[in-house]
Coordinates of C-alpha atoms in Angstrom, one line a residue:
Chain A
X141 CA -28.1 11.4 27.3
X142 CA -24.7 13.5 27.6
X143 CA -25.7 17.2 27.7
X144 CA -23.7 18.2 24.6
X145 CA -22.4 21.6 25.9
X146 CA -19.7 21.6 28.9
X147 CA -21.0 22.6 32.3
X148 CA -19.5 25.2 33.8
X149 CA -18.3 24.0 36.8
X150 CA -17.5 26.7 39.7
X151 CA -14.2 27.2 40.7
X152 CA -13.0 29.4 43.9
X153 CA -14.4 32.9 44.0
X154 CA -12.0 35.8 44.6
X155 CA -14.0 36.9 47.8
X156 CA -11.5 39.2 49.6
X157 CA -11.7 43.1 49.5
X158 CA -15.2 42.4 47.5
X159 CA -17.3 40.9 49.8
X160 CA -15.4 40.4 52.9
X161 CA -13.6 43.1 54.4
X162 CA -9.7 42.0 54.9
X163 CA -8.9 40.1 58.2
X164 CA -5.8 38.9 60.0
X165 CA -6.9 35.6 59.1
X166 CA -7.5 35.7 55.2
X167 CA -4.7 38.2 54.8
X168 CA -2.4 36.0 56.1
X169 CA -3.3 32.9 54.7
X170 CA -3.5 33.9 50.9
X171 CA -0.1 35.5 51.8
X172 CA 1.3 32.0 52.4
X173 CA 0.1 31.3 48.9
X174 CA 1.8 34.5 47.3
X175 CA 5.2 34.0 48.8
X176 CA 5.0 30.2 48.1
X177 CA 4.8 30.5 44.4
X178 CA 6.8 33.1 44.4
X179 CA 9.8 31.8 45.9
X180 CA 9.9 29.9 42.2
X181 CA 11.4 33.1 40.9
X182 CA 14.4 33.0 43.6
X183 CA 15.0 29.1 43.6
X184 CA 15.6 30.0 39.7
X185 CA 17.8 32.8 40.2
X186 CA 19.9 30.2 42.7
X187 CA 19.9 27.5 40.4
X188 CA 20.8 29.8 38.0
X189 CA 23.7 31.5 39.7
X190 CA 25.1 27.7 41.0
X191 CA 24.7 26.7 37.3
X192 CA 27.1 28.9 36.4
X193 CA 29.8 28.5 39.3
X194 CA 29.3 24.7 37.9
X195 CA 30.3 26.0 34.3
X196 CA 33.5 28.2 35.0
X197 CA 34.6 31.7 35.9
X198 CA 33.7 33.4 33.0
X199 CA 30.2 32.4 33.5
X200 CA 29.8 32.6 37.1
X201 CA 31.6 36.1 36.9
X202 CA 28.2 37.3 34.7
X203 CA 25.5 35.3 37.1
X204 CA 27.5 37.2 40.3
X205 CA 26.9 40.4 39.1
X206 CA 23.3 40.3 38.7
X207 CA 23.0 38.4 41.9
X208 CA 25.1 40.8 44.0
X209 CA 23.8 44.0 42.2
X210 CA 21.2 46.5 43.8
X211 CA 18.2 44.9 42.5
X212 CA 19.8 41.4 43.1
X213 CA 19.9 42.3 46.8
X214 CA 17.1 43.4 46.9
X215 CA 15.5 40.2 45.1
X216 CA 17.1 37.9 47.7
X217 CA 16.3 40.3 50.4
X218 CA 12.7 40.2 49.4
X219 CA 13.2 36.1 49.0
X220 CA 13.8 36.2 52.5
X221 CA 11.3 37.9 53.8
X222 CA 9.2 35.8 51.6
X223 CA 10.8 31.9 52.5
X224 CA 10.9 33.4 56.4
X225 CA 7.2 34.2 56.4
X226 CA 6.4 30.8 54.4
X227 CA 8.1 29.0 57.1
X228 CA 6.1 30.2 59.6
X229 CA 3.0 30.3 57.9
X230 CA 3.4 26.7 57.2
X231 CA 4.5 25.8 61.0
X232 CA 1.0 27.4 62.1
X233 CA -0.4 25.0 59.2
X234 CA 1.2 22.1 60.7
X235 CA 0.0 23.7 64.5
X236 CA -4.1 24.1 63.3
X237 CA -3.8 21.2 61.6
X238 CA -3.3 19.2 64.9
X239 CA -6.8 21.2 65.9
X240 CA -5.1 24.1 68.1
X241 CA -4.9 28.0 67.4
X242 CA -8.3 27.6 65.4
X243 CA -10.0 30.1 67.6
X244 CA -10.3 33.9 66.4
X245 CA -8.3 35.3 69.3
X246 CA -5.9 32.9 68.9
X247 CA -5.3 32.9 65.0
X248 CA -5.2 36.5 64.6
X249 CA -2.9 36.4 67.6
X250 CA -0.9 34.0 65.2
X251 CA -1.1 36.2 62.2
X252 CA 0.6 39.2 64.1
X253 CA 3.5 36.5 65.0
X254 CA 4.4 35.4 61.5
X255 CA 4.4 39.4 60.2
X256 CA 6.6 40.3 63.0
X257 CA 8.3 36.8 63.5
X258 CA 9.3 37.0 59.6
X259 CA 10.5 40.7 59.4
X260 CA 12.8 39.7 62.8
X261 CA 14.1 36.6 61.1
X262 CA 15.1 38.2 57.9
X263 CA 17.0 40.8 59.8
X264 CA 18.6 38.7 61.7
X265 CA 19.3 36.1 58.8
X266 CA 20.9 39.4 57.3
X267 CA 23.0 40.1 60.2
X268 CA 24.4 36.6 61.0
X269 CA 25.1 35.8 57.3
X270 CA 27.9 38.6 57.0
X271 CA 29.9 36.3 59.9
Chain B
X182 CA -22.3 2.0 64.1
X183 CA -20.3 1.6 61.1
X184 CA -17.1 0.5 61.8
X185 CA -15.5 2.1 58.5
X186 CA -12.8 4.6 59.9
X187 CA -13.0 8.5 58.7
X188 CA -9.4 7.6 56.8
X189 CA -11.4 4.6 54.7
X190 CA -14.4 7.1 54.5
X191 CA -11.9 9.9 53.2
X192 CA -10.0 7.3 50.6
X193 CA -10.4 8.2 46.8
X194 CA -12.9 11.3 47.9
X195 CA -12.2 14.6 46.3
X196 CA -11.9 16.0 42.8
X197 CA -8.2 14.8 43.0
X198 CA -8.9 11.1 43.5
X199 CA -6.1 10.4 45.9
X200 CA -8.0 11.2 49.3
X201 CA -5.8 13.0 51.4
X202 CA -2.6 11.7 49.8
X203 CA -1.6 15.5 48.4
X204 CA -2.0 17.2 52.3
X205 CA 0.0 14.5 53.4
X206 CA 2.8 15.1 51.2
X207 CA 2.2 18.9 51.7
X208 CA 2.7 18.0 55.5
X209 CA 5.6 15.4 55.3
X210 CA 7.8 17.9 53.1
X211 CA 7.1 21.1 55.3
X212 CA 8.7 19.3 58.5
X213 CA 11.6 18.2 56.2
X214 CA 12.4 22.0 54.7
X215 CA 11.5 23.5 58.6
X216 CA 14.9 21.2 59.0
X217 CA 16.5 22.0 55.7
X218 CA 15.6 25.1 55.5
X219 CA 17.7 27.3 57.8
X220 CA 20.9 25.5 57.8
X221 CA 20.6 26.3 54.0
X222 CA 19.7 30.3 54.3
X223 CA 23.1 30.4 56.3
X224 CA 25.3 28.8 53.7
X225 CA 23.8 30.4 50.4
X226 CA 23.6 33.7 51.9
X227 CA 27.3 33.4 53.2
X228 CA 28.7 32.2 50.0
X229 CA 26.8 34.7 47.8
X230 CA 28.9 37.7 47.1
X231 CA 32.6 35.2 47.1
X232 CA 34.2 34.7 44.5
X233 CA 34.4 31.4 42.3
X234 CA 37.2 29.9 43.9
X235 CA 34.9 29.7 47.6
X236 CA 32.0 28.9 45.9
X237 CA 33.1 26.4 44.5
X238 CA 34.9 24.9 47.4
X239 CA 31.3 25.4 49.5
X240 CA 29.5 23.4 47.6
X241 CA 32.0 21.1 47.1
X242 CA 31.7 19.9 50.5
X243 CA 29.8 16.8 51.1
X244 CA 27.6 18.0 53.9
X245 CA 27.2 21.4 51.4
X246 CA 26.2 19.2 48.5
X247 CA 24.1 16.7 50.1
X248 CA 22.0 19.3 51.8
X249 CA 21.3 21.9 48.7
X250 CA 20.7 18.2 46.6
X251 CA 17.8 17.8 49.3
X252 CA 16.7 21.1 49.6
X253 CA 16.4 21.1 45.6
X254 CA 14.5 18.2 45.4
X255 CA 11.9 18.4 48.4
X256 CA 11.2 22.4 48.2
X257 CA 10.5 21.8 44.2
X258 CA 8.5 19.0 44.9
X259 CA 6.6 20.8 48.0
X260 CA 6.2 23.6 45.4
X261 CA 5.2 21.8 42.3
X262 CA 1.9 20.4 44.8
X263 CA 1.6 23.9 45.9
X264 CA 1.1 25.7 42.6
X265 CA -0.7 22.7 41.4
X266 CA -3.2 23.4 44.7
X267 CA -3.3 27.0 43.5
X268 CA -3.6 26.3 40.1
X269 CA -6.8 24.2 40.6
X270 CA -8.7 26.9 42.8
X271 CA -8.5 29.3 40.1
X272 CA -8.8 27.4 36.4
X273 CA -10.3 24.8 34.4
X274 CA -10.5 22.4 31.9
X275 CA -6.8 22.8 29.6
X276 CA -5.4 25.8 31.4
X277 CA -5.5 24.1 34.6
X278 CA -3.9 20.6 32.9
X279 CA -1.7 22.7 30.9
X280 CA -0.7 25.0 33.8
X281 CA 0.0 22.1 36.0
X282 CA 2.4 20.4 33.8
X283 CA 4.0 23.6 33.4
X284 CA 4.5 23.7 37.1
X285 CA 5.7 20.5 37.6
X286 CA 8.1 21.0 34.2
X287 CA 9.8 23.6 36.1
X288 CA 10.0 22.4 39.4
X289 CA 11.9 19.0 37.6
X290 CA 13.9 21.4 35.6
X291 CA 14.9 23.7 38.5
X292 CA 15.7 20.2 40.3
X293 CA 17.7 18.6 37.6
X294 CA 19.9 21.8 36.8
X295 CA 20.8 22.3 40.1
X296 CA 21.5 18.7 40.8
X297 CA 24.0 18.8 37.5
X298 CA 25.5 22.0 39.3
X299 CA 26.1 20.1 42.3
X300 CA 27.5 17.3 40.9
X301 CA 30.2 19.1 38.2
X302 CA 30.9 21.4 41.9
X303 CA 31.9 18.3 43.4
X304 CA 34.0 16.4 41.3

């Protein structure tokens, strides 16, 4: 017979900072997560702001501001930092996924790269975008 | 010896039902926005911060329009599996149903819009 009350079923524990100390590894890895879904936020912002070049002047005029103010900068220059580190998170995905870099040396190794890769990157984005 | 193959062992495993079907995808779409992606960064960062009249004329351009179209419709999709993924680590039962139609509302919403955009930009 069906047990009448709903199991509950186990779903992932929030282990980090609890019961593991924070590593290179985990660290960087629920990172990936973080930016991910957070890039939603900018992609909206975007759509938004194209959304209203689409309407008219008028419209695009108000979406411009907000996207070219200080805390609009600082939004896309945080989305950057974000969608740079992503990328090359998810290029070591696609890299230990293939069965390489799985090693300790070697993925911590990796973990410094993306941190540093994705600050260079979004400096360099910066820089080449005012050309 | 069984002579099954570790993809037939792996098909319609899992919570999901679909085997490895949802890594794939995650896989297939990261190569395509490793392409996209850049190219993209370049061209909405230098048009931010013009006025209409370039705007306008940026993504009026076919290359412009095709690309941001793509970009649109492969990141939401890559990120629609991605919060679902997240989503189903951390809840159950109706918040996770309810919280992954919510994700995938917004990542076809996102998409559409900014399809529309692209399209009135255009013409």
């Amino acid at each position: 017979m069906a047990d009448p009350k709903p199991i509950e079923r186990p779903i992932s524990p929030f282990m980090l900072g609890q019961y593991y100390r924070f590593q290179m590894t985990s660290v960087s890895s629920i990172l990936t997560r973080i930016t991910g879904n957070a890039l939603i936020g900018s992609f909206i912002l975007g759509v938004w702001w194209l959304l209203a070049a689409a309407v008219g002047p008028d419209y695009f005029a108000v979406a411009n501001w907000w996207l070219t103010s200080w805390l609009g900068d600082l939004i896309f220059t945080l989305s950057l930092l974000g969608i740079w580190y992503h990328y090359l998170a998810g290029l070591r995905h696609l890299y230990y996924d293939a069965g390489h870099g799985l090693d300790i040396e070697t993925a911590e190794k990796l973990g410094w790269v993306i941190i540093i890769g994705s600050v260079v990157l979004t400096v360099l984005t910066l820089i080449i975008i005012q050309f | 010896m069984r002579y099954l193959t570790d993809r037939k062992r792996a098909e319609r495993k899992g919570a999901s039902g679909t085997g490895t079907e949802h890594h794939w995808y995650m896989s297939v779409s990261a190569v395509a926005l490793a392409f996209l992606i850049p190219t993209f960064l370049y061209i909405f960062g230098h048009a931010l911060g013009h006025d209409h009249a370039t705007v306008k004329a940026t993504f009026g351009n076919p290359f412009v329009a095709i690309l941001t179209g793509l970009v649109l419709f492969v990141s939401m999709q890559h990120f629609a599996k991605g919060a679902q993924l997240m989503i189903e680590d951390y809840t159950q039962g109706s918040w996770r149903r309810g919280l992954i139609m919510l994700a995938y509302s917004v990542a076809y919403v996102v998409t559409a819009t900014g399809l529309w955009a692209l399209a009135k930009l255009a013409m």
